[in-house]
CSV table of C-alpha atoms in Angstrom, one decimal:
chain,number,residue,atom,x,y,z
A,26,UNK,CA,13.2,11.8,-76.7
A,27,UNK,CA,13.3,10.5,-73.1
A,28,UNK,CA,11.6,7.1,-74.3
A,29,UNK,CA,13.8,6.9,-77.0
A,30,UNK,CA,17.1,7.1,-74.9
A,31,UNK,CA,15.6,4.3,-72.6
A,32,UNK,CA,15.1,1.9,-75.7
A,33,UNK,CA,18.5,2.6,-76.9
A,34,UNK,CA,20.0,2.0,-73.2
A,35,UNK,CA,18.0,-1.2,-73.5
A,36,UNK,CA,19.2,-2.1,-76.8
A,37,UNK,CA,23.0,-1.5,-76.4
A,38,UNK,CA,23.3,-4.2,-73.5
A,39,UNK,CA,21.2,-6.6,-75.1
A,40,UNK,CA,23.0,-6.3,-78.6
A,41,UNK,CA,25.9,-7.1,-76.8
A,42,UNK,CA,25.2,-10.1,-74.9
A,43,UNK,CA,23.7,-12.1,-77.9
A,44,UNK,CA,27.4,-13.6,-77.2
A,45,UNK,CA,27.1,-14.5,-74.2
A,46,UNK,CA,23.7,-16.4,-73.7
A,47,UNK,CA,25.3,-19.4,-72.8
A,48,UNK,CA,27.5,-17.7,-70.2
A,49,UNK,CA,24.7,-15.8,-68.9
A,50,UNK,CA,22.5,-18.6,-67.6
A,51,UNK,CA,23.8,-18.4,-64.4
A,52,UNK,CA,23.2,-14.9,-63.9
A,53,UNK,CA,20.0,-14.4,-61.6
A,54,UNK,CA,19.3,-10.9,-59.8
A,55,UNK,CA,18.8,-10.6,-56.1
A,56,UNK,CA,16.5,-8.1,-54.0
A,57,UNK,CA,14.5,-7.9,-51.0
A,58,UNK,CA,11.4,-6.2,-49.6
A,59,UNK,CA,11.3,-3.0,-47.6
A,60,UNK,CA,9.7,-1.6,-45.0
A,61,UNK,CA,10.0,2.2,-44.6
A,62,UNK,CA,7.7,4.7,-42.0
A,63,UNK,CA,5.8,7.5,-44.2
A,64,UNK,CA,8.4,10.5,-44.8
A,65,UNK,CA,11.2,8.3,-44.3
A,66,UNK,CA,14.1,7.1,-46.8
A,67,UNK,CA,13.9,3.8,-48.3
A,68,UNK,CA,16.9,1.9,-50.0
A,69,UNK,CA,16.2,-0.3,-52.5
A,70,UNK,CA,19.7,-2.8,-53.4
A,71,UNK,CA,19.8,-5.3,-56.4
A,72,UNK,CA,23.2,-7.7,-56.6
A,73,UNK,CA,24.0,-9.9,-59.1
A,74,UNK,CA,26.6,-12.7,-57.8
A,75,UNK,CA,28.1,-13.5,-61.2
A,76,UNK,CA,28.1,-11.0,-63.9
A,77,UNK,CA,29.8,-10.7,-67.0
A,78,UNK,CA,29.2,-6.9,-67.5
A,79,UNK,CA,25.6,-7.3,-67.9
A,80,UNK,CA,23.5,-4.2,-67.4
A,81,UNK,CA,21.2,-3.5,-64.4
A,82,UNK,CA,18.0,-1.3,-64.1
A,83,UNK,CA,15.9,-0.4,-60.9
A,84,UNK,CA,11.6,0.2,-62.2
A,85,UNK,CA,8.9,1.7,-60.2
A,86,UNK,CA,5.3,-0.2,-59.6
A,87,UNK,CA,3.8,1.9,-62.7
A,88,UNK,CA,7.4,0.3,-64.8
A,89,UNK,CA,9.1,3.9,-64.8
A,90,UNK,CA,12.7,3.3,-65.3
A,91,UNK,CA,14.3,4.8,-62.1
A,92,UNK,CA,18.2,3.9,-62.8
A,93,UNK,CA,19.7,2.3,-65.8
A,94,UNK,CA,23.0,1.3,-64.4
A,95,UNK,CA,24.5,4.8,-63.1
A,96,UNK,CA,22.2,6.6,-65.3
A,97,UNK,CA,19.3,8.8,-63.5
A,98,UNK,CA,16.1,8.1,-66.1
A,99,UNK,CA,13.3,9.7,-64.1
A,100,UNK,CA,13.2,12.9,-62.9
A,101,UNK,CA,12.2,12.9,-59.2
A,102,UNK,CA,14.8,14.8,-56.9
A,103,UNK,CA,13.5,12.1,-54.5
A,104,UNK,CA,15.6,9.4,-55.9
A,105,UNK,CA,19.0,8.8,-55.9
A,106,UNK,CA,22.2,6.1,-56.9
A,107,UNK,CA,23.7,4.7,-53.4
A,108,UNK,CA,26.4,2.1,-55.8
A,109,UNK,CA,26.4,1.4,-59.3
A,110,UNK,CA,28.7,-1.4,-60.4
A,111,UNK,CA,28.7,-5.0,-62.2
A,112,UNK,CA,27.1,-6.6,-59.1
A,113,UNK,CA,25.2,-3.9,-57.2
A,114,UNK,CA,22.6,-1.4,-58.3
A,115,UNK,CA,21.6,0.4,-55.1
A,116,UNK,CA,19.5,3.8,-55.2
A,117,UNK,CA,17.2,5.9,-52.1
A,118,UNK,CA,13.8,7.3,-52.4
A,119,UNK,CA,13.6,10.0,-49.8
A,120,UNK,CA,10.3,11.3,-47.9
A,121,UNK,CA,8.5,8.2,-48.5
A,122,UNK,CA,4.9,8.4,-49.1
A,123,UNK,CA,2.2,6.3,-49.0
A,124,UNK,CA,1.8,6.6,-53.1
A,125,UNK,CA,4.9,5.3,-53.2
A,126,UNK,CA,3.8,1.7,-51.9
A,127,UNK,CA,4.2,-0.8,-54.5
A,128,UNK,CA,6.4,-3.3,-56.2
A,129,UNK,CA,9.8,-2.9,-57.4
A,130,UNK,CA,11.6,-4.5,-60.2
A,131,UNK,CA,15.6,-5.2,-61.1
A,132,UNK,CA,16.1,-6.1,-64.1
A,133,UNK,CA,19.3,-7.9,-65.7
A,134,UNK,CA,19.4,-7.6,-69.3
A,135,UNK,CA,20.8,-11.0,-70.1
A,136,UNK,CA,19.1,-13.2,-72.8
A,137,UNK,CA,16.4,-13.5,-72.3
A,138,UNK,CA,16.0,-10.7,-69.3
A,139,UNK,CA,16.0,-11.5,-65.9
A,140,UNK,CA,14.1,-9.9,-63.2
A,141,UNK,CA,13.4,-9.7,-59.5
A,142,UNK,CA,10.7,-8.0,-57.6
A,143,UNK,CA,11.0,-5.7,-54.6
A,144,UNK,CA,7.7,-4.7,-52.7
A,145,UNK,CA,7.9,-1.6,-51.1
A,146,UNK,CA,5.4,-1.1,-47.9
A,147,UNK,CA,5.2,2.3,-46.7
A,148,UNK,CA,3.7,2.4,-43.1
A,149,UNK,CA,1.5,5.1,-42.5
A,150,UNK,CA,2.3,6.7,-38.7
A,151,UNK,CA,-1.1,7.4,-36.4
A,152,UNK,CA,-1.8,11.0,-35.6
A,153,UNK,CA,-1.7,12.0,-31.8
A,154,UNK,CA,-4.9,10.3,-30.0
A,155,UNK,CA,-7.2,12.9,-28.7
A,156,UNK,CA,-9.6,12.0,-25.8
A,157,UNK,CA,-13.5,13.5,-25.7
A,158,UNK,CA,-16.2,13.1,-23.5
A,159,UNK,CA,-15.1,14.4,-20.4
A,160,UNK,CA,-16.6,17.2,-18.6
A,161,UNK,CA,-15.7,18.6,-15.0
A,162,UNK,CA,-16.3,18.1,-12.2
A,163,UNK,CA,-18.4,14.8,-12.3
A,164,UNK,CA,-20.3,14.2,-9.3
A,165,UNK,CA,-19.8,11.0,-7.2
A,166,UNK,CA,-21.4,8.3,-8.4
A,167,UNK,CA,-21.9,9.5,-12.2
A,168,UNK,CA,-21.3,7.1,-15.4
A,169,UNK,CA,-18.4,8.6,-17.3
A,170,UNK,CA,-17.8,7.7,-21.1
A,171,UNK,CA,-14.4,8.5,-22.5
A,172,UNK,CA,-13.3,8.4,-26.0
A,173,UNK,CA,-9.9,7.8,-27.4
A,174,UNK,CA,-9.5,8.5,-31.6
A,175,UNK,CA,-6.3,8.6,-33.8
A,176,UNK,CA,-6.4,8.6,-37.7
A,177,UNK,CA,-3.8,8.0,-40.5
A,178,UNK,CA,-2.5,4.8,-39.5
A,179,UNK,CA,-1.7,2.4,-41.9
A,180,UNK,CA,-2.1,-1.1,-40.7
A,181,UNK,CA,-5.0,0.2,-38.4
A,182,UNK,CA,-3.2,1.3,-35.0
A,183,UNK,CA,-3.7,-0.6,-31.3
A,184,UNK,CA,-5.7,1.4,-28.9
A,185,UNK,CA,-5.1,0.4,-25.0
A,186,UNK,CA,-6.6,2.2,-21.8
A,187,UNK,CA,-4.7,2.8,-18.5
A,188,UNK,CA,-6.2,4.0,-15.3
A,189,UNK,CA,-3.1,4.8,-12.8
A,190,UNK,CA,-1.1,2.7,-14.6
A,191,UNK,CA,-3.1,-0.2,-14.4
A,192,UNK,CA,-4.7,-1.3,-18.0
A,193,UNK,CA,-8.8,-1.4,-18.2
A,194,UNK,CA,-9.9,-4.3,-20.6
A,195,UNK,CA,-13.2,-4.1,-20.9
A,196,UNK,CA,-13.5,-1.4,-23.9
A,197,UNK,CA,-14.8,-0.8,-27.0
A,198,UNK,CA,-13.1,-1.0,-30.1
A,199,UNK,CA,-13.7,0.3,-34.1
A,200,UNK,CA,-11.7,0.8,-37.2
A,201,UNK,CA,-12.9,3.0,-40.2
A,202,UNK,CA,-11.2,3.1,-43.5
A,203,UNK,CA,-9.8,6.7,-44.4
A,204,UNK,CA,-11.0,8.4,-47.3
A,205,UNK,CA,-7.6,7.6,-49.7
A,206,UNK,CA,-8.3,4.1,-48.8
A,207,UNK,CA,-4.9,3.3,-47.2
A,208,UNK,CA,-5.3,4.2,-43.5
A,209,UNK,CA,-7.7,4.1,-41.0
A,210,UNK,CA,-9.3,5.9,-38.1
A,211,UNK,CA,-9.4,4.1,-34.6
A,212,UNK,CA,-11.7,4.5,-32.2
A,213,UNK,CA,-12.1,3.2,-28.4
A,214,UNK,CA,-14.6,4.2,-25.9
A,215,UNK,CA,-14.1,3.5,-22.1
A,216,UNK,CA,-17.6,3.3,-19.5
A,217,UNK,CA,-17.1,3.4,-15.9
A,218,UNK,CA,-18.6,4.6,-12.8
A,219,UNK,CA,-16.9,7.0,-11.0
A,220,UNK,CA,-16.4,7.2,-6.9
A,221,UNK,CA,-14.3,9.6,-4.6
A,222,UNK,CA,-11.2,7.1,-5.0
A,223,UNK,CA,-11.0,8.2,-8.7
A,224,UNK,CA,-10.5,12.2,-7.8
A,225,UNK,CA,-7.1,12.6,-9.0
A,226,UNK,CA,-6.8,10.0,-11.2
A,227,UNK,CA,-5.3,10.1,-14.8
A,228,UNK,CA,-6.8,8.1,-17.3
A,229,UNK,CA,-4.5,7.2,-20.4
A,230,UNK,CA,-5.3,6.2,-23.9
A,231,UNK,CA,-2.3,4.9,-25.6
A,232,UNK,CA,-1.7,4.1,-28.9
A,233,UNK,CA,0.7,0.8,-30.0
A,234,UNK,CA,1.5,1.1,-33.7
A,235,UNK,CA,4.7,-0.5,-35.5
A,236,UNK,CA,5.9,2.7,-37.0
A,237,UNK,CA,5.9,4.2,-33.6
A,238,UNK,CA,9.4,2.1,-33.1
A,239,UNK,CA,8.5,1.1,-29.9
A,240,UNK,CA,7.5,4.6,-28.2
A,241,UNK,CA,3.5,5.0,-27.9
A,242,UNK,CA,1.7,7.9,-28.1
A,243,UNK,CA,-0.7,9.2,-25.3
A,244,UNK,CA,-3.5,10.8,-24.4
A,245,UNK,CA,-3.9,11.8,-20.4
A,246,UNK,CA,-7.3,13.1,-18.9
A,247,UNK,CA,-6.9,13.6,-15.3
A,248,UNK,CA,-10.1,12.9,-13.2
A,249,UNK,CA,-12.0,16.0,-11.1
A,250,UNK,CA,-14.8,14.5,-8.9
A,251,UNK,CA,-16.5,16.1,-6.5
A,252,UNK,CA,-18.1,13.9,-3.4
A,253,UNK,CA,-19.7,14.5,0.1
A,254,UNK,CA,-17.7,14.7,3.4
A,255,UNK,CA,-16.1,12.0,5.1
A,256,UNK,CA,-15.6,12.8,8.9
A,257,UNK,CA,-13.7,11.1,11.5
A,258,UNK,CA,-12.4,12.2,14.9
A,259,UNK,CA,-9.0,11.3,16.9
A,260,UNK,CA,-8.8,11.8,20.7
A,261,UNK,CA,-5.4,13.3,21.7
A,262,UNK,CA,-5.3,10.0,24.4
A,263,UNK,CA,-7.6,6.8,24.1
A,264,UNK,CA,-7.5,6.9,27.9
A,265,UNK,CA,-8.8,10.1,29.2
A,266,UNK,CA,-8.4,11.1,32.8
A,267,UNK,CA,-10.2,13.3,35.1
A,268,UNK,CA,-7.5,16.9,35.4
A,269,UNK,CA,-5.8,16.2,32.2
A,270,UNK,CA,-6.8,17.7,28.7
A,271,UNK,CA,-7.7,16.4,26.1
A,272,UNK,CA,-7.5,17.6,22.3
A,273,UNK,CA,-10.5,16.1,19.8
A,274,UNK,CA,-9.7,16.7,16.2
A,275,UNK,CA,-12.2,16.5,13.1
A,276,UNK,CA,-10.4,15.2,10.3
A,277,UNK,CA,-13.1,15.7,7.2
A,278,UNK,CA,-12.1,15.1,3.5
A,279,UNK,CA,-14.4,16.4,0.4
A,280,UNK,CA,-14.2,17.7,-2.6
A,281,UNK,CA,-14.9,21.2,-2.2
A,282,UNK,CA,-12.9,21.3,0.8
A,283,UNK,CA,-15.3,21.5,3.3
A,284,UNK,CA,-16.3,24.7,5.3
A,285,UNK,CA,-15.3,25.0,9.1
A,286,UNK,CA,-16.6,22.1,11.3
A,287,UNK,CA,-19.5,22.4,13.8
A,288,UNK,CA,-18.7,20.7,17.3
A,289,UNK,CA,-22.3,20.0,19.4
A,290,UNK,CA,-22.1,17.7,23.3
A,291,UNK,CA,-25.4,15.9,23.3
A,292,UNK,CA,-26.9,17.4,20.4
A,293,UNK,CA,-26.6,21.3,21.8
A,294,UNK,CA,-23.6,23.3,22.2
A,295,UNK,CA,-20.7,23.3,24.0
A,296,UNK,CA,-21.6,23.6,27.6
A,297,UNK,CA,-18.4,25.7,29.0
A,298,UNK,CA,-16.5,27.7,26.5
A,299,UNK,CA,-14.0,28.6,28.9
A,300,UNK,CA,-12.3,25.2,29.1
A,301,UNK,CA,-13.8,24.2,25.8
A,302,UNK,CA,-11.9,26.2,23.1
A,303,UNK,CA,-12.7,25.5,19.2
A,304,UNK,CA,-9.5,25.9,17.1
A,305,UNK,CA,-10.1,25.0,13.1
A,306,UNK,CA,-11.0,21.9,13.4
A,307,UNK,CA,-9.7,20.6,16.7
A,308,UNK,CA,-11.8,20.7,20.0
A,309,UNK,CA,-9.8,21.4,23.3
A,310,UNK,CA,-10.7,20.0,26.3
A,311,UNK,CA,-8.9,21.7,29.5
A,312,UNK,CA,-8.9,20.3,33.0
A,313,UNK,CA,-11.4,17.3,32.5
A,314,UNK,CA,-13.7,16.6,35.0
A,315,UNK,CA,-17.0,14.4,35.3
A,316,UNK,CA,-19.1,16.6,33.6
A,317,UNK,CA,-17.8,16.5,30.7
A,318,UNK,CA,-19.2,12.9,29.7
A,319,UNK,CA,-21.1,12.6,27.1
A,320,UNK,CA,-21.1,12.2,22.9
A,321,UNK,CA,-19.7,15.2,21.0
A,322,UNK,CA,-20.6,15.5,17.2
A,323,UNK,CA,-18.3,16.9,14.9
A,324,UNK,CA,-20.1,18.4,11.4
A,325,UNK,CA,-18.8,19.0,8.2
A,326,UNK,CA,-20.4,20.8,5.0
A,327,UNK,CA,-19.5,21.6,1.7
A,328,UNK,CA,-21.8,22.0,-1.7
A,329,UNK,CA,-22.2,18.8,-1.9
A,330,UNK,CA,-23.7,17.6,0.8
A,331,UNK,CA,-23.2,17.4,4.8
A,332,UNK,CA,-21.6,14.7,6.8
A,333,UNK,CA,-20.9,14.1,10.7
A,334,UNK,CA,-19.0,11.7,13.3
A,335,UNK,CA,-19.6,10.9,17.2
A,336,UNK,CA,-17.1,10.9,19.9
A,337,UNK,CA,-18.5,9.5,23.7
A,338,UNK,CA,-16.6,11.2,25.9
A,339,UNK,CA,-16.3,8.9,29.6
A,340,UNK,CA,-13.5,10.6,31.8
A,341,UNK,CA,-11.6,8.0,34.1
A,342,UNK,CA,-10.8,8.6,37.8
A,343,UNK,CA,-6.8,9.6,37.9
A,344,UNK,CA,-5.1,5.7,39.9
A,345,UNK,CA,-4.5,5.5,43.3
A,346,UNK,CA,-0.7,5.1,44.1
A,347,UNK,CA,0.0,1.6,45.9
A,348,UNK,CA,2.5,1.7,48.9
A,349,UNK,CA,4.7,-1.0,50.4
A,350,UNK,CA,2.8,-2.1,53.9
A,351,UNK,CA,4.5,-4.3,56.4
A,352,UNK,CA,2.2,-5.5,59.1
A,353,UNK,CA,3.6,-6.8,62.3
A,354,UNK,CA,1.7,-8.6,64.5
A,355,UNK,CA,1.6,-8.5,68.5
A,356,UNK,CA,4.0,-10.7,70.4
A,357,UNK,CA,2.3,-13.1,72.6
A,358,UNK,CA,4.1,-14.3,76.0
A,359,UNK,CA,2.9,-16.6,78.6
A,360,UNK,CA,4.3,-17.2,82.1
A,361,UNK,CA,2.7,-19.4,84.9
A,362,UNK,CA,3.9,-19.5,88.9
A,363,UNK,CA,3.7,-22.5,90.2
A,364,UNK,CA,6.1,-25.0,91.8
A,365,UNK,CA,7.7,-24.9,89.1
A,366,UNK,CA,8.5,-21.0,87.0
A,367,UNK,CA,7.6,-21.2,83.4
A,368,UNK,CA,8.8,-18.8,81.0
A,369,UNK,CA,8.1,-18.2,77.4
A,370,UNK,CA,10.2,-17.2,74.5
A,371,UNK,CA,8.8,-14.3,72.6
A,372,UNK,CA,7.7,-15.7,69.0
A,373,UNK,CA,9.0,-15.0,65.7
A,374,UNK,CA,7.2,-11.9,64.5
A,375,UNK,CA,5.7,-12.3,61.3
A,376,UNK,CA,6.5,-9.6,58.8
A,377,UNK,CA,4.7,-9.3,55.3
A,378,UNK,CA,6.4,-6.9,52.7
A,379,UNK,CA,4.3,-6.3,49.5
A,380,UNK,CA,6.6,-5.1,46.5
A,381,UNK,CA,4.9,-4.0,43.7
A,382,UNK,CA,5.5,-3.2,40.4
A,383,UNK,CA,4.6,0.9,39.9
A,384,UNK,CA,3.6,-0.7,36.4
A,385,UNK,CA,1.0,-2.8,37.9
A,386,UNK,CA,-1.0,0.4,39.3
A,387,UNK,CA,-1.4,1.5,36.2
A,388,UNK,CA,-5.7,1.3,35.4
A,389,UNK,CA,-6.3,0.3,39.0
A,390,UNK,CA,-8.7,2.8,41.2
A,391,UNK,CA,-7.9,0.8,44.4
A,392,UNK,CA,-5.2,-1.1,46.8
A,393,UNK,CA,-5.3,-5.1,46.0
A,394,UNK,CA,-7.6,-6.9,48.7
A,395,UNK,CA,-6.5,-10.1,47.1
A,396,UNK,CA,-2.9,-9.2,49.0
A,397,UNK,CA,-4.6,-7.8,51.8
A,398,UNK,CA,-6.6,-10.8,52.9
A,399,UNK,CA,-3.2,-13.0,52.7
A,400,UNK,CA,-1.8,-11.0,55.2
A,401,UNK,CA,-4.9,-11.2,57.3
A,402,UNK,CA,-5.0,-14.7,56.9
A,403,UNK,CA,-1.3,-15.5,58.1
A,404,UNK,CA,-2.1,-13.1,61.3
A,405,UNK,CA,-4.8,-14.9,61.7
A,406,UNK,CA,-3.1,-18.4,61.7
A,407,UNK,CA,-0.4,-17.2,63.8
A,408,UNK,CA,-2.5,-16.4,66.6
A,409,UNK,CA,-4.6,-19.6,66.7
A,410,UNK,CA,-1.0,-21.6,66.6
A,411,UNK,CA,0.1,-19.6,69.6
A,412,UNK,CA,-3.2,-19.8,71.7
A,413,UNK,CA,-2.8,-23.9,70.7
A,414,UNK,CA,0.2,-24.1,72.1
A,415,UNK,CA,-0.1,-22.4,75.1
A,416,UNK,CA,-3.4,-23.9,76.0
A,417,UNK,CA,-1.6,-27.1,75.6
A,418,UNK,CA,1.1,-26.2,77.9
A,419,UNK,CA,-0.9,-24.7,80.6
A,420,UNK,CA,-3.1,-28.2,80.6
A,421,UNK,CA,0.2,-30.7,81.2
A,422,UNK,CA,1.5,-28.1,83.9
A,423,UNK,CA,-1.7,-27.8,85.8
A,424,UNK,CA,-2.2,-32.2,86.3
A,425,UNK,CA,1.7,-31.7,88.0
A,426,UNK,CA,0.6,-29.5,90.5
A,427,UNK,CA,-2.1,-31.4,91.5
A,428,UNK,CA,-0.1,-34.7,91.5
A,429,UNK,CA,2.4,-32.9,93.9
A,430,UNK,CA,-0.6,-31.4,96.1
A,431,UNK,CA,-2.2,-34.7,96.9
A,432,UNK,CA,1.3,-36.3,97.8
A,433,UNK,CA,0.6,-34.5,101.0
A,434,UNK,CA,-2.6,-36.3,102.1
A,435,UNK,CA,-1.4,-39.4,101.5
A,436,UNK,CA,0.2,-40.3,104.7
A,437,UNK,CA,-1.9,-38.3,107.1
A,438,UNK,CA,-4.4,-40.7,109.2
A,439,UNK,CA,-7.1,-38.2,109.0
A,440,UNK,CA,-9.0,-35.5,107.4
A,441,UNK,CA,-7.2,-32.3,109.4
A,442,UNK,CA,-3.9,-33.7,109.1
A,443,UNK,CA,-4.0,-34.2,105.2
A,444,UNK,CA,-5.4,-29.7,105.5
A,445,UNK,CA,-2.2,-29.5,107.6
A,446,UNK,CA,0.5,-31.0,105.7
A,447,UNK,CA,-1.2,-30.1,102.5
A,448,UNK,CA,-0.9,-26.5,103.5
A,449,UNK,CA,2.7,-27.4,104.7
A,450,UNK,CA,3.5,-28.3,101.8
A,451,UNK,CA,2.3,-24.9,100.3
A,452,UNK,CA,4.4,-23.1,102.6
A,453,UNK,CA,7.6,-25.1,101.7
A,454,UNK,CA,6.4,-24.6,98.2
A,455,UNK,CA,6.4,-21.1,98.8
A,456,UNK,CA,10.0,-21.1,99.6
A,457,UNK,CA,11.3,-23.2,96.7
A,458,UNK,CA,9.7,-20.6,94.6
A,459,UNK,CA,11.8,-19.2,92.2
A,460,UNK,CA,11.9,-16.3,89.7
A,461,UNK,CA,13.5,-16.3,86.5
A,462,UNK,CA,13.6,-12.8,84.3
């Protein structure tokens, strides 16, 4: 009955349009391909420009009759008429599946019938990737081999690797056909040794696939390793100083956390536990004082394994504090009696002033001899000008007096006159003397 109805739907049409054959040669169907994602809703549209009342009829890819103009012919609650008229026969097929891939045919029943083809690709969506291979922890230093696999995609699917968001390319790749022969299972496997930087770490697969519209789907395997200690100590002060304390701590990193740290001083243990107090993992140091140079070791442990770090204590002697000196040297006066009274002015007294920067003390352990001997040195050259200058005086006075002494002797006639007026002249010198203050 129901093949029978379909040949009399096909007859009616073409019965009537023996007509118009020559009106119908410009008549041509129009359709287009479609893309739909498995267990979607695909719409499948046929259009006629110019029809003159001629029938239209949608036909799956096994030629099932799906619409015949507005009448439903197969029975699939699937399917159904979007527009029926003269120029458009439009009907949706719900839930897509991948049996429903295929071609497509609109037919217009002109004379003879025309046709037009419609293929129908049903993408098949990739199932969430799952990620094998890892076990935890992994020790330090281990090759690790991770797995990423996704099935049911249909074209085979794009598998891509990410290690903290950075993408690895150096992977392996491999596509199986599926059982029904429509999709495929993708495979990728990622090698790589680990280290203590990858603790922490999540490793992504991701999976590209058109019917995913543009939102991937993941796989995260977050990284457990476990490594040896690293140790490392920081002083409180990188200039230590004899009276102040000092703090040393032990900073250790390992995975297990390690166990509370060991502090030794030259390979034995601590010499005065009074001033040298163990906290955690910090080492105080009160009061320093000579005796405590030396190299302290700081130890740390965990399952793993064991690890350590050396500190050389050398305490500093605390600055001496540089005053301002001012050095004045002695005045130096001269005065000679003689005919004529000589008299000195005092000289200038030389006064050095150091002013120093309290900045500039800082890591010094004494006063600055190069300052020191400069002041020395202009004493020095003081002293010698003065003693010059004097001498030089003294020597010019003394030839006067002698000059003035001899005038005397001149005009005696003999020996004992010349005594006599000579000492005269003394006498008279004597007093013409005169005394200035």
């Amino acid at each position: 009955m129901f093949v029978l109805f379909l040949c009399n739907l096909s007859l009616a049409p073409a019965a009537a349009s023996k007509n118009k054959v020559k009106g119908s040669q410009g008549q041509f169907p129009l359709t287009q391909n479609v893309t739909v994602v498995e267990g979607g809703t695909a719409i499948l549209t046929c259009r006629v420009d110019q029809n003159d009342n001629t029938s239209l009829q949608w036909s799956n890819p096994a030629q099932q009759t799906l619409y015949f103009d507005d009448k439903k012919a197969l029975r699939d609650n699937r399917i159904e008429l979007v527009r029926a008229s003269w120029h458009e026969l439009s009907i949706s097929v719900s839930d897509v599946s991948l049996s429903d891939e295929g071609q497509y045919t609109c037919s217009l029943f002109t004379m003879p019938v025309k046709t037009s083809k419609a293929y129908l690709t049903v993408l098949g969506v990739p199932e969430k990737p799952q990620i094998s291979g890892f076990s935890s922890p992994v020790m330090e230093g281990d090759l690790m081999q991770l797995t990423c696999k996704t099935s049911g995609s249909k074209p085979a699917a794009d598998i891509r690797w990410f290690k903290n968001d950075k993408e690895i390319k150096d992977v392996k790749y491999l596509k199986e056909e599926d059982a029904n022969r429509k999709t495929f299972t993708v495979s990728s496997t990622l090698d790589f040794r680990v280290d203590r930087s990858d603790d922490g770490v999540a490793v992504i697969c991701r999976v590209d696939h058109e019917s995913l519209n543009a939102t991937p789907q993941v796989a995260m395997q977050v990284l457990e390793i476990h490594y040896t200690p690293s140790v490392k100590i920081i002083p409180s002060t990188p200039f230590p100083q004899e009276g102040q304390p000092l703090i040393l701590t032990c900073e250790s990193k390992g995975k297990p956390l390690p166990e509370p740290v060991l502090w030794t001083k030259d390979g034995g243990e601590l010499p005065d536990p009074d001033r040298m107090v163990v906290s955690g993992r910090e080492l105080n140091i009160l009061f320093l004082n000579k005796t405590d140079n030396g190299t302290y070791r700081c130890e740390a442990t965990n399952t793993i394994g064991q690890s350590s770090a050396e500190y050389v204590l050398i305490v500093h002697d605390v600055p001496n504090t540089l005053l301002s000196t001012t050095i004045i040297p002695s005045l130096t006066t001269a005065t000679v009696t003689t005919t004529v009274a000589i008299t000195t002015s005092p000289t200038t007294s030389a006064t050095t002033s150091s002013a120093r920067d309290p900045n500039a003390l800082a890591g010094q352990n004494g006063p600055d001899h190069a300052l020191i001997g400069g002041i020395v040195a202009v004493v020095v050259f003081v002293t010698l000008c003065s003693i010059f200058l004097l001498g030089r005086y003294l020597a010019r006075h003394k030839g006067t007096y002698l000059t003035n002494e001899a005038k005397g002797a001149e005009d005696a006639p003999d020996a004992d006159t010349a005594i006599i007026n000579a000492e005269g002249s003394q006498v008279n010198a004597e007093e013409k003397k005169e005394y200035f203050i």
